Short mmCIF file of N, CA and C in Angstrom, two decimals:
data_model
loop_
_atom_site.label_atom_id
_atom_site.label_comp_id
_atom_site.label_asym_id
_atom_site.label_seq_id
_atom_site.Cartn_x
_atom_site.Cartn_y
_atom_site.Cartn_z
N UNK P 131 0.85 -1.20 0.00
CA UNK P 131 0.00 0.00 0.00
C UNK P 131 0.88 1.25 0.00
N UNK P 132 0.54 2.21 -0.84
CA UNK P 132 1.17 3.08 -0.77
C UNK P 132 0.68 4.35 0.34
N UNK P 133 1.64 5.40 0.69
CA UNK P 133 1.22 6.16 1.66
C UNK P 133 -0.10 6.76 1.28
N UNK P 134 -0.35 7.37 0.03
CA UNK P 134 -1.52 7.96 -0.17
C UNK P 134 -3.05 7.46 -0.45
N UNK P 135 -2.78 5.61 -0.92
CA UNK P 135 -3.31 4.92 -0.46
C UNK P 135 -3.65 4.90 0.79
N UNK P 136 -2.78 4.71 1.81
CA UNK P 136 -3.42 4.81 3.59
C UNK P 136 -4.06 5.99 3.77
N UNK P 137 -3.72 7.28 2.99
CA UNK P 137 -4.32 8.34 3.35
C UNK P 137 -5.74 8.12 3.06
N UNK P 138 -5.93 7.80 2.08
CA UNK P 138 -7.35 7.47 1.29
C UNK P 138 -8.41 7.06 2.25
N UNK P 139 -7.37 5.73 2.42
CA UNK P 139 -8.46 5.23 3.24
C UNK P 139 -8.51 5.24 5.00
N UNK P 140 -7.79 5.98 4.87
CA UNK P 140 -8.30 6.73 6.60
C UNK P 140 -9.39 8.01 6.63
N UNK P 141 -9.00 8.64 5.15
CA UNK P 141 -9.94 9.41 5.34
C UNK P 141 -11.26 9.70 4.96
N UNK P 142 -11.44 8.51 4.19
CA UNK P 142 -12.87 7.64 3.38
C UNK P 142 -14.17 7.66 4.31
N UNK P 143 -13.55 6.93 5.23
CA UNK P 143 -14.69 6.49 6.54
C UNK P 143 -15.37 7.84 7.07
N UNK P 144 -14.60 8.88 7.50
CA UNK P 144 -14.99 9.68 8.05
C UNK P 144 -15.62 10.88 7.35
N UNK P 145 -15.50 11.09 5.97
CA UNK P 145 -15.99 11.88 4.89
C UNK P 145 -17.25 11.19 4.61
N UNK P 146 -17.35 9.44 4.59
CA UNK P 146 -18.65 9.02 4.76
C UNK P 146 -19.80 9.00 5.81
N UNK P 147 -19.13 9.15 7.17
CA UNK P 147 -19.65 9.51 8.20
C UNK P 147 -20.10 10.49 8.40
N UNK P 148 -19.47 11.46 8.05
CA UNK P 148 -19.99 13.19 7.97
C UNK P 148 -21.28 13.49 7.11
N UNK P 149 -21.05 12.58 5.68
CA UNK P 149 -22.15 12.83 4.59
C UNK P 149 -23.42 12.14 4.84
N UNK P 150 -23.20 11.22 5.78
CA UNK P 150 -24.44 10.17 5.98
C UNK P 150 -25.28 10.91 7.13
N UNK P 151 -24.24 11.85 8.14
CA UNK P 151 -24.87 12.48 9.06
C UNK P 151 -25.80 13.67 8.47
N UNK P 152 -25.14 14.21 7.18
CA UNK P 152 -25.41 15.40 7.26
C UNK P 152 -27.32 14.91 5.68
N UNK P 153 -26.69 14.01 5.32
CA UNK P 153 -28.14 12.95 4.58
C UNK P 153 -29.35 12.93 5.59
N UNK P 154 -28.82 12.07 6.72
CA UNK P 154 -29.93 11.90 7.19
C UNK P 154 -30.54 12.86 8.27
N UNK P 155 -30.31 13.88 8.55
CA UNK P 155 -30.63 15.36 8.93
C UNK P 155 -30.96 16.02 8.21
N UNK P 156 -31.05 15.70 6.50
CA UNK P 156 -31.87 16.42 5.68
C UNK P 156 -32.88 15.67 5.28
N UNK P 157 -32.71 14.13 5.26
CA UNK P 157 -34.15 13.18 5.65
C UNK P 157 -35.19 13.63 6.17
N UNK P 158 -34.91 13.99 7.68
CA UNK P 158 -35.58 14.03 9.08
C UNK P 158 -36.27 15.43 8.77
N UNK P 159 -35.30 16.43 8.06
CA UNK P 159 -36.27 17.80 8.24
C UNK P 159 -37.68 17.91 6.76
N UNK P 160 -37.27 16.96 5.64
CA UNK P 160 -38.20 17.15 4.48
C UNK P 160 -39.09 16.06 5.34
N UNK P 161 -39.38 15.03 6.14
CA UNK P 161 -40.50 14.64 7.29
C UNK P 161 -40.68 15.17 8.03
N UNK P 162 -40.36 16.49 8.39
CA UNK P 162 -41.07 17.17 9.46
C UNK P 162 -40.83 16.37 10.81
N UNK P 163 -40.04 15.76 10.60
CA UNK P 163 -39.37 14.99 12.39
C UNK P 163 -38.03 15.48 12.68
N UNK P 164 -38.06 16.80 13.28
CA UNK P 164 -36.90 17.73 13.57
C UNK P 164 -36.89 16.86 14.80
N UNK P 165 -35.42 16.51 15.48
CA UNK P 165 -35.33 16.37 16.66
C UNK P 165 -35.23 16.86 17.93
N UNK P 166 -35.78 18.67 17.66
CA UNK P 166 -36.28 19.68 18.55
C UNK P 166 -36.84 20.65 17.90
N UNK P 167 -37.87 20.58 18.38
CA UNK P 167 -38.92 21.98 17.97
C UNK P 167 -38.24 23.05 18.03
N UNK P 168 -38.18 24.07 17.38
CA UNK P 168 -38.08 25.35 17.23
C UNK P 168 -37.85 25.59 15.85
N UNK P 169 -36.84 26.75 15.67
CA UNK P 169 -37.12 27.96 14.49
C UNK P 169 -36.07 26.52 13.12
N UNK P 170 -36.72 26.68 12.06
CA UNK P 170 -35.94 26.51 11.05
C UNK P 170 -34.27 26.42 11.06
N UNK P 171 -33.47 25.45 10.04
CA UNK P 171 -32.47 26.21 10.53
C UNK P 171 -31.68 26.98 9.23
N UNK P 172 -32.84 27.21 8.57
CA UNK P 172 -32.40 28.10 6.73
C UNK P 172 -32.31 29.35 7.68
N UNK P 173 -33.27 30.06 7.93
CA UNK P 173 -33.31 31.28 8.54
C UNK P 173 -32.50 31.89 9.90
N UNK P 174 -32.73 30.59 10.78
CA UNK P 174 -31.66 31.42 12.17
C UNK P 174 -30.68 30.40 12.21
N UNK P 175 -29.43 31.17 12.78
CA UNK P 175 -28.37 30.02 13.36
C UNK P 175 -28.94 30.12 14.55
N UNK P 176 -28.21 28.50 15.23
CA UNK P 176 -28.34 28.49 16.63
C UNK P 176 -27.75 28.76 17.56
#
C-alpha cells in the first residue's frame, strides 16, 4: 500500500460519516421529524 493509499483510506470512513450524518438530517427535516422543535435552521443560526 502506498502512503496515499493509507491516506485514502483513513480518510474515506470519516468523509462518509460526515455525509451520511449530514443525509440523514436532511431526511428528518423534508419529514417534518426535527429532533427539537423550534425555528428553522435556513433562517436562524443556533
Amino acid at each position: 500500500m502506498t502512503t496515499s493509499a493509507v491516506a485514502l483510506a483513513e480518510a474515506v470512513p470519516d468523509a462518509v460519516a460526515r455525509w451520511h450524518d449530514a443525509l440523514k438530517g436532511r431526511i428528518q427535516g423534508w419529514a417534518g421529524d426535527r429532533p427539537t422543535p423550534g425555528p428553522t435552521r435556513e433562517g436562524q443560526q443556533p
